[in-house]
Short mmCIF file of C-alpha atoms and ligand atoms in Angstrom, two decimals:
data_model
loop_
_atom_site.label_atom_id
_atom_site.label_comp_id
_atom_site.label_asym_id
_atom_site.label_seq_id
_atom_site.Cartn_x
_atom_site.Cartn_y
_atom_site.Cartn_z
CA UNK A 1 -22.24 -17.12 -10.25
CA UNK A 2 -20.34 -17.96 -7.27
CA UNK A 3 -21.22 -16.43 -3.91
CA UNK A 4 -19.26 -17.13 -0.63
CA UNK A 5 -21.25 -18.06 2.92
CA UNK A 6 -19.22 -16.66 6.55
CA UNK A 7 -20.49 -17.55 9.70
CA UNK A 8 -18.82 -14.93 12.00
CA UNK A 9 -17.36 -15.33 15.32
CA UNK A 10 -14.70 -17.72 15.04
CA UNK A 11 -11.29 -16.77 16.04
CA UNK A 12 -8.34 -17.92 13.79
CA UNK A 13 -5.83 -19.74 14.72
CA UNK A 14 -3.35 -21.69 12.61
CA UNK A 15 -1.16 -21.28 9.40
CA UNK A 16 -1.71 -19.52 6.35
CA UNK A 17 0.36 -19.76 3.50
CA UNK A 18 1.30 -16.52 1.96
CA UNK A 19 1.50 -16.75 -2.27
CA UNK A 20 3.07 -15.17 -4.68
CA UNK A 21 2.31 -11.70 -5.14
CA UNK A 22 -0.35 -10.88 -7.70
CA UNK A 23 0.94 -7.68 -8.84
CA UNK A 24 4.77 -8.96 -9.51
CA UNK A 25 3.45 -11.87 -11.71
CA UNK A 26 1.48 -9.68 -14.01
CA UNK A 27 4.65 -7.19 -14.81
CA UNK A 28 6.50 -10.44 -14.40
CA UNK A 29 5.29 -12.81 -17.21
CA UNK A 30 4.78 -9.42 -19.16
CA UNK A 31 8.58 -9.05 -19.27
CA UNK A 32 8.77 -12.38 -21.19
CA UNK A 33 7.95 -10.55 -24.06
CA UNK A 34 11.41 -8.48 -24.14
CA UNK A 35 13.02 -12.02 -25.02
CA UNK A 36 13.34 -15.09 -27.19
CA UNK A 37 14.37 -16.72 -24.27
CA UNK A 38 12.38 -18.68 -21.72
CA UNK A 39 11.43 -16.63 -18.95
CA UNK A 40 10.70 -19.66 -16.27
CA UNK A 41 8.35 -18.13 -12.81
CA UNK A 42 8.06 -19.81 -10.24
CA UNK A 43 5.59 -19.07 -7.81
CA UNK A 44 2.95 -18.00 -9.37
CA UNK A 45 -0.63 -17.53 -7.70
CA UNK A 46 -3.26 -19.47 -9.34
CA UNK A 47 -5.23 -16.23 -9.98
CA UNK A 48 -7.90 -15.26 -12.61
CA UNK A 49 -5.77 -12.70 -13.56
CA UNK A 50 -2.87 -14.98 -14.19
CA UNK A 51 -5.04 -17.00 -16.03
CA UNK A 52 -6.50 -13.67 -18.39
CA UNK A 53 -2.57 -12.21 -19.01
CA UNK A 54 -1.79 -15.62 -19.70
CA UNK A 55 -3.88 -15.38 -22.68
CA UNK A 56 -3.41 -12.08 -23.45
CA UNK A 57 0.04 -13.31 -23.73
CA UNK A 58 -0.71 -16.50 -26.00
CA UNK A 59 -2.49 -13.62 -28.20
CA UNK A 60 0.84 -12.19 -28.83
CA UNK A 61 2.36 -15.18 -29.76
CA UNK A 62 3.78 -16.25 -26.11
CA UNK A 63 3.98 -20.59 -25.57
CA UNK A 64 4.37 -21.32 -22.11
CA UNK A 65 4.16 -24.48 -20.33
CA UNK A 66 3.10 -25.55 -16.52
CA UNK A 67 5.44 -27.28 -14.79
CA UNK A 68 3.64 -30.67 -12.83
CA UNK A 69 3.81 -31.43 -9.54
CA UNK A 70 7.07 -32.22 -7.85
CA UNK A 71 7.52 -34.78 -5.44
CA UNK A 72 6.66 -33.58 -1.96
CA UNK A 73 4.87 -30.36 -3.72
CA UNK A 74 1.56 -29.77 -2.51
CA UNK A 75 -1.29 -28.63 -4.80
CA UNK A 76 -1.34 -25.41 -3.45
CA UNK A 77 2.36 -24.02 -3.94
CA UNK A 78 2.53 -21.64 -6.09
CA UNK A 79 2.94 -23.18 -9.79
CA UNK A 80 5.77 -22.74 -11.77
CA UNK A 81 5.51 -22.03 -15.51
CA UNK A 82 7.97 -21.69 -18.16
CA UNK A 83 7.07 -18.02 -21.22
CA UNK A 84 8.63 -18.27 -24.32
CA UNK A 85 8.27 -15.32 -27.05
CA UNK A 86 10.47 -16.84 -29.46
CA UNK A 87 8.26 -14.95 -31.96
CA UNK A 88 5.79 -12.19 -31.34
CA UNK A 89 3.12 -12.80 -34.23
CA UNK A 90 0.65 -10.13 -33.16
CA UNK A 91 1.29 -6.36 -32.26
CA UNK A 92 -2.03 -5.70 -31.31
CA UNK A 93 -3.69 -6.10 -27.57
CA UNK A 94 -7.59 -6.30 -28.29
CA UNK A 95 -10.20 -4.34 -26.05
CA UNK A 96 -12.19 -7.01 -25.39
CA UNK A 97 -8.65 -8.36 -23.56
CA UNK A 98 -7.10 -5.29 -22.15
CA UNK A 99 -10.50 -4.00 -20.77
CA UNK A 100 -10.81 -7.18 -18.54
CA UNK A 101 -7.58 -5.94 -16.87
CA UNK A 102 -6.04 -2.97 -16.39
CA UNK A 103 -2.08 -4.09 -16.14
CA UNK A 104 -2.53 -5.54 -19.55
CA UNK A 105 -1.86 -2.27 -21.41
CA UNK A 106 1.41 -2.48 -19.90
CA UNK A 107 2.41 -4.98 -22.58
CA UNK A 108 2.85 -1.87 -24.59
CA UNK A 109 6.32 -1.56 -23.53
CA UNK A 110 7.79 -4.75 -24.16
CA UNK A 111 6.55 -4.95 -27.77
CA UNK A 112 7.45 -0.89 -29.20
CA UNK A 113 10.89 -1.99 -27.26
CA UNK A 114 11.45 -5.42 -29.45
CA UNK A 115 8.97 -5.23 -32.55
CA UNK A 116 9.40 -1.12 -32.93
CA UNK A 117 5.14 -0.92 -32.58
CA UNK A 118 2.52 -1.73 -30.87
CA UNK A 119 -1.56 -1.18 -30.97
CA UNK A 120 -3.07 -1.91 -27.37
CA UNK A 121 -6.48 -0.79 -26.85
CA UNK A 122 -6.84 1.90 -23.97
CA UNK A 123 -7.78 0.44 -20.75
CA UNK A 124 -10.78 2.61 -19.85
CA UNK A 125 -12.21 3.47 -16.45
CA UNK A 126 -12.68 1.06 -13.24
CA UNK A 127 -14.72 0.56 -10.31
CA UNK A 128 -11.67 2.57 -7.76
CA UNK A 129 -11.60 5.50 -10.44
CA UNK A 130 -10.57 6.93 -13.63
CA UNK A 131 -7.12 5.40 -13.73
CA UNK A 132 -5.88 7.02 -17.08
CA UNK A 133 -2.89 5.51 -18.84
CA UNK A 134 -1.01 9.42 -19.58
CA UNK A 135 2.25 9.08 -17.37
CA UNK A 136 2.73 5.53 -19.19
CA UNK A 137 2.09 7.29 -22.58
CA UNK A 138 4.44 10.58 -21.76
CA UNK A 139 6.83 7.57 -20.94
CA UNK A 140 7.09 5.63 -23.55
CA UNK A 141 7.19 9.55 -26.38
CA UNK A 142 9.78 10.27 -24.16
CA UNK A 143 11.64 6.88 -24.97
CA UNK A 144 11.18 8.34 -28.79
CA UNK A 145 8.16 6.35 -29.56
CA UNK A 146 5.60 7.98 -31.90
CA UNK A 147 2.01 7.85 -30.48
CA UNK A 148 -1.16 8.72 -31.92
CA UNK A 149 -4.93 7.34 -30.31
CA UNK A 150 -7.34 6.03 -32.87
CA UNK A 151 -9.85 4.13 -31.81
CA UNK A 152 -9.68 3.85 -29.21
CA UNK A 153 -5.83 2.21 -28.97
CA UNK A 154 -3.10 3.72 -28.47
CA UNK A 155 -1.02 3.55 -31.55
CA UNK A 156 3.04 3.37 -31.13
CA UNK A 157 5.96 3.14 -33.27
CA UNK A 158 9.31 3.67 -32.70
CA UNK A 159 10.23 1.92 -36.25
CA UNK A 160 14.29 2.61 -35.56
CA UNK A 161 13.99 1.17 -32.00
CA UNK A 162 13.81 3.25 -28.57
CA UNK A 163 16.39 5.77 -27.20
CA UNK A 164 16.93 6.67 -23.65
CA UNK A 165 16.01 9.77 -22.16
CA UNK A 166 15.12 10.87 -18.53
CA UNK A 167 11.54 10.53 -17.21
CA UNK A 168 10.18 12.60 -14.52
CA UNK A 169 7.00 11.56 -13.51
CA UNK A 170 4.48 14.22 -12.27
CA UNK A 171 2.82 11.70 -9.69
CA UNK A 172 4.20 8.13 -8.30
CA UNK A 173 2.83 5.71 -10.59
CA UNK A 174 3.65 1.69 -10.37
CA UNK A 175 2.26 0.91 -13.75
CA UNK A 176 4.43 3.74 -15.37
CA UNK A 177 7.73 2.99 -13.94
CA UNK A 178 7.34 -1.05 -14.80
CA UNK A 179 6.61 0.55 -18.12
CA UNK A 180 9.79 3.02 -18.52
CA UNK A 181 11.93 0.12 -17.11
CA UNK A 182 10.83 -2.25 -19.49
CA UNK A 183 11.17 -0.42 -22.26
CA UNK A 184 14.46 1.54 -21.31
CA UNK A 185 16.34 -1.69 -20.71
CA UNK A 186 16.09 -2.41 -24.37
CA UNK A 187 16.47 1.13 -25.62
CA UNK A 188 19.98 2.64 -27.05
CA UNK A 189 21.61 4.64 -24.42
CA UNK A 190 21.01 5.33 -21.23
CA UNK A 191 17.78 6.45 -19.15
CA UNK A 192 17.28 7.99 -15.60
CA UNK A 193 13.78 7.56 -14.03
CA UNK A 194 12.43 10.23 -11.79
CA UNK A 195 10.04 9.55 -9.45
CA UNK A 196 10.06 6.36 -9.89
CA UNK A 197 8.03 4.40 -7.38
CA UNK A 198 9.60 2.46 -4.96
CA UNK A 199 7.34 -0.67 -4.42
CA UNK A 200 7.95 -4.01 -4.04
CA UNK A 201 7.64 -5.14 -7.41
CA UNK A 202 9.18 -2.47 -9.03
CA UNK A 203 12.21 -4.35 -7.61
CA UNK A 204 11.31 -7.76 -8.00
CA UNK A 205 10.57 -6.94 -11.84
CA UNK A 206 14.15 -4.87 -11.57
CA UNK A 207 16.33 -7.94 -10.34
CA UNK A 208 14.60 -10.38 -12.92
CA UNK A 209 15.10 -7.47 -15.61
CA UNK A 210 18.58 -8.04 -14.29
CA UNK A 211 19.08 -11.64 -14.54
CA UNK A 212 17.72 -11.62 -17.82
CA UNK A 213 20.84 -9.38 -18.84
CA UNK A 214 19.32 -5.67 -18.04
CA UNK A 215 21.45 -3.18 -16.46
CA UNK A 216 19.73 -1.39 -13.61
CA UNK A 217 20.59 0.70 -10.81
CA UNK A 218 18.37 2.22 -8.13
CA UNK A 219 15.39 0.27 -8.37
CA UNK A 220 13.38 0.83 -4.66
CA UNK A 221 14.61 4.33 -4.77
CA UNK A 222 13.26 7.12 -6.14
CA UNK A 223 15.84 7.31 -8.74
CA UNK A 224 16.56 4.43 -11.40
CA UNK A 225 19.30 4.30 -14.11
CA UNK A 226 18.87 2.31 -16.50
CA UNK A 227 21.71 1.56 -19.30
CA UNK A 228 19.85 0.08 -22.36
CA UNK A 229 21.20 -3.10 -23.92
CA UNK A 230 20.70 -4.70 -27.60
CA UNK A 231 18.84 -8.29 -26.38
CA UNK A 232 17.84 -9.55 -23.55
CA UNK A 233 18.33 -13.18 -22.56
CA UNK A 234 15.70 -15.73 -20.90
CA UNK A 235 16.23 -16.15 -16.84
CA UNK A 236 14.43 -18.02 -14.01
CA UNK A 237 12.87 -16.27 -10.95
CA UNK A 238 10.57 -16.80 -8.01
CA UNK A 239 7.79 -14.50 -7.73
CA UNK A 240 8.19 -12.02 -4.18
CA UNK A 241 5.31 -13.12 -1.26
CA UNK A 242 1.90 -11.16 -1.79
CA UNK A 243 1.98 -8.25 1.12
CA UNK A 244 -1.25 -7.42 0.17
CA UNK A 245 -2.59 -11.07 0.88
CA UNK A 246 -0.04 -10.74 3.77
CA UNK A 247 -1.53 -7.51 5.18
CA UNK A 248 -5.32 -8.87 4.46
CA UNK A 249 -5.01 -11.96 6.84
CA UNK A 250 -2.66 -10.34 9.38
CA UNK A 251 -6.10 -7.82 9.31
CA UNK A 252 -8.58 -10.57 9.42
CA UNK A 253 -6.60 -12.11 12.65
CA UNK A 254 -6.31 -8.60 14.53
CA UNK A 255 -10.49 -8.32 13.66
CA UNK A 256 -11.30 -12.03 15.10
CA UNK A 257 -8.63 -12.11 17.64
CA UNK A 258 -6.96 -15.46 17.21
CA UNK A 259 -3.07 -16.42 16.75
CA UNK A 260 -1.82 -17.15 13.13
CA UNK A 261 1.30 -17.61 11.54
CA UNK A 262 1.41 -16.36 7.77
CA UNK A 263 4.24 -18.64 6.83
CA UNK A 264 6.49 -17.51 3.98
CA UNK A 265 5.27 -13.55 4.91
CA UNK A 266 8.29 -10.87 4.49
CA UNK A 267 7.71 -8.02 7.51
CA UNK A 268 10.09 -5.69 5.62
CA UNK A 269 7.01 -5.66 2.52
CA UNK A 270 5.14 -3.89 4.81
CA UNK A 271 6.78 -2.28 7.55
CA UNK A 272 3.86 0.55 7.69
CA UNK A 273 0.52 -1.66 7.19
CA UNK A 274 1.89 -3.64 10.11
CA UNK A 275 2.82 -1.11 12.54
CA UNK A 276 -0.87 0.49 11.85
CA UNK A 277 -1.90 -2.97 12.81
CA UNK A 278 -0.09 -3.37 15.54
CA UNK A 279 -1.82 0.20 16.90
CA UNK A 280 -4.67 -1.28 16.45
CA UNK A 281 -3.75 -3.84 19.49
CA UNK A 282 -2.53 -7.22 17.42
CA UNK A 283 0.77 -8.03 18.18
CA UNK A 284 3.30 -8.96 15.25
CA UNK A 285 6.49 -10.85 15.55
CA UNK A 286 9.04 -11.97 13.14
CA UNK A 287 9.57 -15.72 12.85
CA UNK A 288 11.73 -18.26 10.86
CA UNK A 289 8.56 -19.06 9.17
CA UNK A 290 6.88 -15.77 8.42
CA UNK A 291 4.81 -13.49 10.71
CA UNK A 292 2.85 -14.33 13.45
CA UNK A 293 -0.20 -12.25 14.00
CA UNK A 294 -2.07 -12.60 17.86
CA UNK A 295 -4.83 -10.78 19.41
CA UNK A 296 -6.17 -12.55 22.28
CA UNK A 297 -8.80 -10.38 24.09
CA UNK A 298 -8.43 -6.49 24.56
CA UNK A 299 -10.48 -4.10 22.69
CA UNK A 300 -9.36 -2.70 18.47
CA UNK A 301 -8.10 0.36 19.16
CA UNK A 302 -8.67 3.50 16.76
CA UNK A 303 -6.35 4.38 14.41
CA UNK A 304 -5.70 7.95 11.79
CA UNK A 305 -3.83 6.52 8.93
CA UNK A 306 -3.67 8.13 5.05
CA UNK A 307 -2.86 6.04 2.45
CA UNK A 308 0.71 6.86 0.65
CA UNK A 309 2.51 5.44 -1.95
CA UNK A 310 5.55 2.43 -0.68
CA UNK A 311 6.91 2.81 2.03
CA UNK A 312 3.84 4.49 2.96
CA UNK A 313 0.36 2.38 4.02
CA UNK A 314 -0.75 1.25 0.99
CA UNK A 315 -3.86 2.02 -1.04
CA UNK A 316 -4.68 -1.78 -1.61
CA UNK A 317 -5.30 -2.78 2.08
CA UNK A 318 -7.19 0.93 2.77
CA UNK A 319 -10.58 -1.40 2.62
CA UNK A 320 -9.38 -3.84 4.65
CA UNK A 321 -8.27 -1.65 7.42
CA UNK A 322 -11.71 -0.06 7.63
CA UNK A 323 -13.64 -2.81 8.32
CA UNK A 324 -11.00 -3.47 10.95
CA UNK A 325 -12.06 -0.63 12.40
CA UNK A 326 -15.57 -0.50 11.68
CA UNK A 327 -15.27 -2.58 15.32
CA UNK A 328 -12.70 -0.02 17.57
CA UNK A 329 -13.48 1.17 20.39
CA UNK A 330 -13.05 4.83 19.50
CA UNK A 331 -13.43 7.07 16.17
CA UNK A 332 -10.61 6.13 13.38
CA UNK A 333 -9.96 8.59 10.38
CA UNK A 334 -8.63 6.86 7.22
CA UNK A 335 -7.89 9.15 3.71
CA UNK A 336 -7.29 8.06 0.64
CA UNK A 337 -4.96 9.51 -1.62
CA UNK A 338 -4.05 7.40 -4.29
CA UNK A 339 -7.60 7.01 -5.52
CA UNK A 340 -10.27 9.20 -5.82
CA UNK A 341 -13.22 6.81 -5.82
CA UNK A 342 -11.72 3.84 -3.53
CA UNK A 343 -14.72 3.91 -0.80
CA UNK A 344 -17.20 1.67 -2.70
CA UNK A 345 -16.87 -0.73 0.01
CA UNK A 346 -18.07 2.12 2.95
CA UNK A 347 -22.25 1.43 1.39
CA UNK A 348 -21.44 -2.10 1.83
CA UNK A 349 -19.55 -2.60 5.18
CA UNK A 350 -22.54 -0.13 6.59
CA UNK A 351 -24.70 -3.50 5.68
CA UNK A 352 -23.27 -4.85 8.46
CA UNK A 353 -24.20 -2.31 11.07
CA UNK A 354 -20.91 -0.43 10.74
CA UNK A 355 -21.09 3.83 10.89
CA UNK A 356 -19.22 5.24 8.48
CA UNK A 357 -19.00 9.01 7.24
CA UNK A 358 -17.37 9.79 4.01
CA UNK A 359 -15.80 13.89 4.65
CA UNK A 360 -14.08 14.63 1.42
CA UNK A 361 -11.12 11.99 0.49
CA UNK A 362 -11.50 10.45 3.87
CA UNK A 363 -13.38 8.01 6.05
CA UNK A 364 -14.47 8.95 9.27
CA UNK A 365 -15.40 5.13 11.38
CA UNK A 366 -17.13 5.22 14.20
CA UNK A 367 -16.36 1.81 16.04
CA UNK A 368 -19.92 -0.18 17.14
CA UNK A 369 -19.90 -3.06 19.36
CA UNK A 370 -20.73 -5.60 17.19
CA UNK A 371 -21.73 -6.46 13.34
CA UNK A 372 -24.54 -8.43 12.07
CA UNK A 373 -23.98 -10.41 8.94
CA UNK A 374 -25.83 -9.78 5.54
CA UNK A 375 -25.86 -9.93 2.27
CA UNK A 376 -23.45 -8.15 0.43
CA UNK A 377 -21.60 -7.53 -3.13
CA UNK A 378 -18.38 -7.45 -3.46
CA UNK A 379 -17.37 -4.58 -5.96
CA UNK A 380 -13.35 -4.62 -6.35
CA UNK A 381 -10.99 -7.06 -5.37
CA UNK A 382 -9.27 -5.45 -2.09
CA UNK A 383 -13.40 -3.79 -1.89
CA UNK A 384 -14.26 -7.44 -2.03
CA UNK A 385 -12.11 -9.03 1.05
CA UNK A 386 -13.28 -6.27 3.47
CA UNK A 387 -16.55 -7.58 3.35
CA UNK A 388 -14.73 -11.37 4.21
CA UNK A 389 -13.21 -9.78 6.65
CA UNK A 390 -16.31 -8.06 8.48
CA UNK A 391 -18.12 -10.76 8.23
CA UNK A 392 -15.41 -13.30 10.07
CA UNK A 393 -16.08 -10.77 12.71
CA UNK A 394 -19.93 -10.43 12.74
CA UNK A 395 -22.79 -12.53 14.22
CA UNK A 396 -24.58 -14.75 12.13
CA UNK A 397 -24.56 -15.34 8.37
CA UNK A 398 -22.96 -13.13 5.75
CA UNK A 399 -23.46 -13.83 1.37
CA UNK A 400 -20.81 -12.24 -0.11
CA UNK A 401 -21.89 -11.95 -3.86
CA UNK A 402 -19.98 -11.31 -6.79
CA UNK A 403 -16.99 -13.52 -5.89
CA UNK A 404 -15.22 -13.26 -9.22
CA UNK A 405 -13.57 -10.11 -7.82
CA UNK A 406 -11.70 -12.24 -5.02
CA UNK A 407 -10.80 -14.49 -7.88
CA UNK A 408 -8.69 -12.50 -9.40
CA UNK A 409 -6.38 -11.99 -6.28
CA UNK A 410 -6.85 -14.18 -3.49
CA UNK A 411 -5.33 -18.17 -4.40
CA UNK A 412 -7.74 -20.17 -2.34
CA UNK A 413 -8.60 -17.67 -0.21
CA UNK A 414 -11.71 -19.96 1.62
CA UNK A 415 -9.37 -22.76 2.18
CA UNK A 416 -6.96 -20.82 3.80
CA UNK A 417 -9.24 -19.29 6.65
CA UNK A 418 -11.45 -22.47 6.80
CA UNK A 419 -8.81 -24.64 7.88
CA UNK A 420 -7.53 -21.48 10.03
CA UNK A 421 -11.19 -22.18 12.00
CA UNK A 422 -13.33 -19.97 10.16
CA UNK A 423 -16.56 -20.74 8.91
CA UNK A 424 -16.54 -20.35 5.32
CA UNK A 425 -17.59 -22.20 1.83
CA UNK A 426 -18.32 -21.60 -1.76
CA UNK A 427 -21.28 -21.81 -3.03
CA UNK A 428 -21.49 -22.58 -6.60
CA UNK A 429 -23.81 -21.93 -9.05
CA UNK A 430 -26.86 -24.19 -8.21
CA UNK A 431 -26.00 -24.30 -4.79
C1 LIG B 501 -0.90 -0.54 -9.36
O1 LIG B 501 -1.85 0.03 -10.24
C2 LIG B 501 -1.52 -1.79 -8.79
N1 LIG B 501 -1.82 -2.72 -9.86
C3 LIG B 501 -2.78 -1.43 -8.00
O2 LIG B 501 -3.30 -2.61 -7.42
C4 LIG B 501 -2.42 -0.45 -6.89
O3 LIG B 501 -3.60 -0.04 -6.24
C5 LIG B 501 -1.71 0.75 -7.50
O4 LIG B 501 -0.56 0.34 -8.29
C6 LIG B 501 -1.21 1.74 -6.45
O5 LIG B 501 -0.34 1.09 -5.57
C7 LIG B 501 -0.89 -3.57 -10.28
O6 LIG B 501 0.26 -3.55 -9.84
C8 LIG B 501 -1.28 -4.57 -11.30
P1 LIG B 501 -0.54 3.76 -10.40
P2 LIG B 501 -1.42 1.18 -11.26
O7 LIG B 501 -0.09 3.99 -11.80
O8 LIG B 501 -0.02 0.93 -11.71
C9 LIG B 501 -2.65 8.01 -11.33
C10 LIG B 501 -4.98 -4.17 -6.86
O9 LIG B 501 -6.02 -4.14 -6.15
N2 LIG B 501 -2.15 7.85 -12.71
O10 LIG B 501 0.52 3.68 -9.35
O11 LIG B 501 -2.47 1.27 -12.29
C11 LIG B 501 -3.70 6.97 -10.99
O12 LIG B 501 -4.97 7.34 -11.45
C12 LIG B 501 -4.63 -3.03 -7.79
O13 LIG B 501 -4.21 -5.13 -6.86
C13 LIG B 501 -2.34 8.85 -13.62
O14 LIG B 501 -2.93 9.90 -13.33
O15 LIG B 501 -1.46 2.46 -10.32
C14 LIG B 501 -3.58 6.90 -9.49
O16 LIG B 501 -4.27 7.99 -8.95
C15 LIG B 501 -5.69 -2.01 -7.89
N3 LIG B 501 -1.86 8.68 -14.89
C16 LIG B 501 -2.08 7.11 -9.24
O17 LIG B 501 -1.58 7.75 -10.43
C17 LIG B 501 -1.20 7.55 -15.28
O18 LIG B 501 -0.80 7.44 -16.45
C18 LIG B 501 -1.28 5.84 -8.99
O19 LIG B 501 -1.57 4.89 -9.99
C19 LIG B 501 -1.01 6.52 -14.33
C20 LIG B 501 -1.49 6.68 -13.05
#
């Protein structure tokens, strides 16, 4: 298994390019199920969870083919590939598929909305919490589709197709509202989502929806209309930068100090991560090419922030901002709300010498001086980079085990700080 060697206390200073966001291409190539069209992407990260939906996809019955190289491409832009579900030949999503990622049960909606049924196995539990799959459910019955659970799948049939209805969702969930606008853009009649969450990707799945012949109003509000329509047609699009991957190195610079540019970053993705960093003592500017990210000298300062969903500070950079902290000069308070059980990271960054205090849903960091590299596991993906991110920061040599979990959302993630002046390599199995 792959394990990844830091040698802290290099600043970073340089370019990064940002990719395409992770959690657009998953809904993304998902929607190329709704059509017997191509559905071209471009810009997509070279992820291991491209590479697993990818398959899940092929399961169904989805061709798609990788577009090569173009002249004065580099290997590392984002690929472009080309989904075509002329025909769906399999209803079913396996467990031994859907279980390896979460976002896969999602497909659920594309196929009750074209074939009239579906059988996807039910995702189960994760490392960040329980994560049940009931708002996406409550959406899709309310769409008309008939559900039962055997199983262990979720079992749906709407055998005359889907009608539209109006969804209010008890709680802001991403994975339900990519669901309910998926399947209400191919159901008869019309369909009001409320609640809806406001995200990023909500919209950049809404405006492909759109080009691909969906009619949608209101997506990035908390209100979406949706006007169902008989087919929907293929469509190209470009997958929206990664603010998560934006937000992680924009951390990773304030922690080092250093000056780096992520080129190809939007600001406007996330307005609220970056003015937490920016209290933290970085400094942040808008350029033609992206963000630029300095800290040169001055102390981290403390920060109080609670996680929220968009436009809020977001859940997925929660780990990354504590081991930010883990080296303020001062006590910072971080609470998470979104998930109960995100903190698996806290055992992990306190390998390093960091004091952390867990009080109920939140984090209480006391800032030390300095951290002293170690072996470590990475446990989740965003769980995972913290540690990369402490251990940029820390004296001497850090393992990070477990790399798999960086896999699956960070596109060359040791190339990209390596060549920013950090001290970082793969070591593969053997090594
Ligand atoms: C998406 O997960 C993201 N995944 C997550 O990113 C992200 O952390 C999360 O949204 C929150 O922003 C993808 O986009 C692929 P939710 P999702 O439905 O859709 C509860 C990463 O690291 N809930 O918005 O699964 C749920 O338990 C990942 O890239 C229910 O109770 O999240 C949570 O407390 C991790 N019932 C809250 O709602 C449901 O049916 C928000 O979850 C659905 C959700």
């Amino acid at each position: 298994m792959d394990r990844i060697r830091i040698v802290g206390g290099e600043r970073l200073n340089g370019v990064i390019p940002i990719s395409g966001a992770k959690n657009a291409a998953l809904p993304l190539m998902i929607a190329s199920l709704l059509t017997d069209g191509t559905l071209t992407l471009e810009n997509l990260p070279r992820l291991a969870d491209v590479q697993a939906l990818m398959r899940i996809l092929g399961n169904h019955g989805v061709d798609y083919s990788i577009e090569g190289k173009r002249f004065g491409q580099s290997g590392e832009q984002g690929r472009t590939i080309h989904f075509s579900a002329r025909q769906i030949v399999d209803t079913t999503a396996p467990y031994e598929l859907v279980s390896k990622m979460r976002a896969s049960f999602w497909v659920i909606a594309p196929l009750v909305a074209r074939m009239g049924e579906a059988k996807v196995s039910l995702p189960g539990g994760c490392a960040i919490g329980t994560r049940p799959v009931d708002f996406l459910l409550m959406a899709m019955e309310r769409l008309g589709a008939k559900i039962d659970i055997d199983g262990g799948y979720a079992v749906a049939k709407a055998k005359n197709g889907l009608r539209g209805a109006e969804i209010a969702f008890p709680k802001v969930t991403v994975g339900g509202t990519h669901v309910a606008l998926m399947a209400a853009s191919l159901a008869h009649g019309s369909s009001v989502l409320h609640n809806a969450a406001r995200e990023p990707e909500i919209v950049d799945v809404a405006d492909c929806l759109v080009k691909m012949g969906a009619k949608i109003k209101g997506a990035g509000t908390s209100t979406i209309e949706i006007t169902g329509v008989p087919r929907l047609s293929g469509a190209r699009h470009a997958v929206l930068p990664d603010r998560i991957e934006t937000g992680t190195y924009a951390m990773a610079v304030a922690m080092t100090g250093g000056d780096v540019t992520l080129q190809g970053a939007r600001a406007d993705l996330l307005q609220s991560a970056l003015d937490t960093i920016v209290q933290t003592g970085a400094q942040i500017t808008e350029t033609n090419e992206g963000v630029r990210v300095y800290r040169n000298g001055g102390a981290i300062q403390p920060v109080d922030v609670t996680t929220e969903p968009f436009p809020g500070f977001p859940t997925d950079l929660q780990a990354q901002l504590m081991a930010l902290t883990t080296m303020a000069e001062g006590v910072s308070r971080i609470t998470e709300t979104i998930f109960e059980n995100r903190f698996m990271h806290v055992q992990e960054l306190a390998r390093f010498g960091a004091h952390i205090r867990l009080d109920g849903d939140s984090a209480i960091v006391e800032g030390v001086k300095r951290l002293k590299g170690a072996p470590v596991m990475a446990t989740d993906l965003r769980a995972s980079v913290s540690l990369v991110i402490a251990a940029l920061a820390a004296e001497g040599e850090t393992i990070v085990n477990r790399v798999y979990h960086l896999d699956r959302g960070f596109e060359h993630l040791e190339n990209k700080l390596s060549r920013c002046g950090a001290r970082i390599e793969r070591l593969s199995v053997g090594d």
